[in-house]
Amino acid sequence: LIQLSVPLNFIGFIYREIRQGLTDIEQMFDLLDVQQEVLDKPDAKPLAVASGRVEFRDVQFSYDPNRKILKGVSFEVPAGKTVAIVGPSGAGKSTISRLLFRFYDVQDGAVLIDGQNVRDVTQESLRSAIGMVPQDTVLFNDTVAYNIRYGRVDAEEEEVRRAAELAQIGPFIERLPDGYRTMVGERGLKLSGGEKQRVAIARTILKAPPILILDEATSALDSHTEQEIQAALDLVSKDRTTIVIAHRLSTVISADEIIVLKDGQIAERGTHADLLQQRGLYASMWDRQREATEAEERLRLARESD
Ligand code: ATP
């Protein structure tokens, strides 16, 4: 029995690793033909989205039994509002987005959407209600148009164009050798991190989900690109319940509430102004990041003047 359980655990580990990296979970199940860990209840009903209010109620979670990742996390994202989650690396920020998608079940407490426990609804309906702009978008080896249309496969050409424009990537695509028919991905034109993220935003604009998760890129973008992406994100999150997993802090200033996660617990919460005033963890993260940004900017200016 022991001999058998080792490779099974190992397969489980690899499987979980792969699973985290994929945006389209259903497609992967088709590919690997594996048993889903999280199953629909026999009487699961489709999620009925009314306004899109999200609630984490005293959530306790661990990936493996001897290490707790979330230790009683409670917060609410009112319909149409934006909550940003910040905190040191490994605090459990991305775990929150995985639990909202129900890639894992919580050990205690509950994740609710419009009062419905995500455990009680069909996974298909849950995942179609949530849009995700991931840190690093996986592009298919196909045209730019195909990659955007992936958000809603029956979208008209005009809708694809419009989504690209709203995502601030329209002019860039128009300038490509074959425009929207340009092949991208590993075997085609390689897009930069910022360009890929805007493709993901365009996809999400087409999908138009009531709930949105933005997993901000860790990598630094130049300030012009950052502004363009910020404009696109503001647009896509407007009037939509949004959770921002923030790594750079620049996106959080206008959030309705900021939650500072530390060691699996909420250490501080409030608006940007509240938290700066508290002079706690958030304020020191903010100071450190501002210094880093200023140093980067100085370096860039020095390079440009050379
Ligand atoms: P970062 O800012 O670095 O992205 P984070 O706050 O988003 O970090 P999470 O990705 O939520 O952190 O991870 C929280 C903790 O859970 C980390 O210590 C991580 O090592 C652990 N963890 C994440 N995924 C798994 C997994 N599949 N199995 C076991 N542990 C995991």
Short mmCIF file of N, CA and C in Angstrom, two decimals, residues 62-68 107:
data_model
loop_
_atom_site.label_atom_id
_atom_site.label_comp_id
_atom_site.label_asym_id
_atom_site.label_seq_id
_atom_site.Cartn_x
_atom_site.Cartn_y
_atom_site.Cartn_z
N SER A 62 -6.00 24.42 3.51
CA SER A 62 -4.61 24.00 3.33
C SER A 62 -4.52 23.04 2.14
N TYR A 63 -3.41 23.12 1.41
CA TYR A 63 -3.19 22.19 0.30
C TYR A 63 -2.81 20.83 0.85
N ASP A 64 -1.97 20.85 1.90
CA ASP A 64 -1.69 19.58 2.56
C ASP A 64 -1.90 19.76 4.07
N PRO A 65 -2.31 18.67 4.72
CA PRO A 65 -2.87 18.78 6.07
C PRO A 65 -1.97 19.45 7.10
N ASN A 66 -0.65 19.35 6.93
CA ASN A 66 0.17 19.91 8.00
C ASN A 66 0.62 21.35 7.78
N ARG A 67 0.03 22.02 6.79
CA ARG A 67 0.40 23.43 6.60
C ARG A 67 -0.83 24.25 6.20
N LYS A 68 -1.32 25.03 7.15
CA LYS A 68 -2.49 25.86 6.86
C LYS A 68 -2.11 27.06 6.02
N GLN A 107 -11.64 23.71 3.76
CA GLN A 107 -11.79 22.74 4.84
C GLN A 107 -12.84 23.20 5.86
#
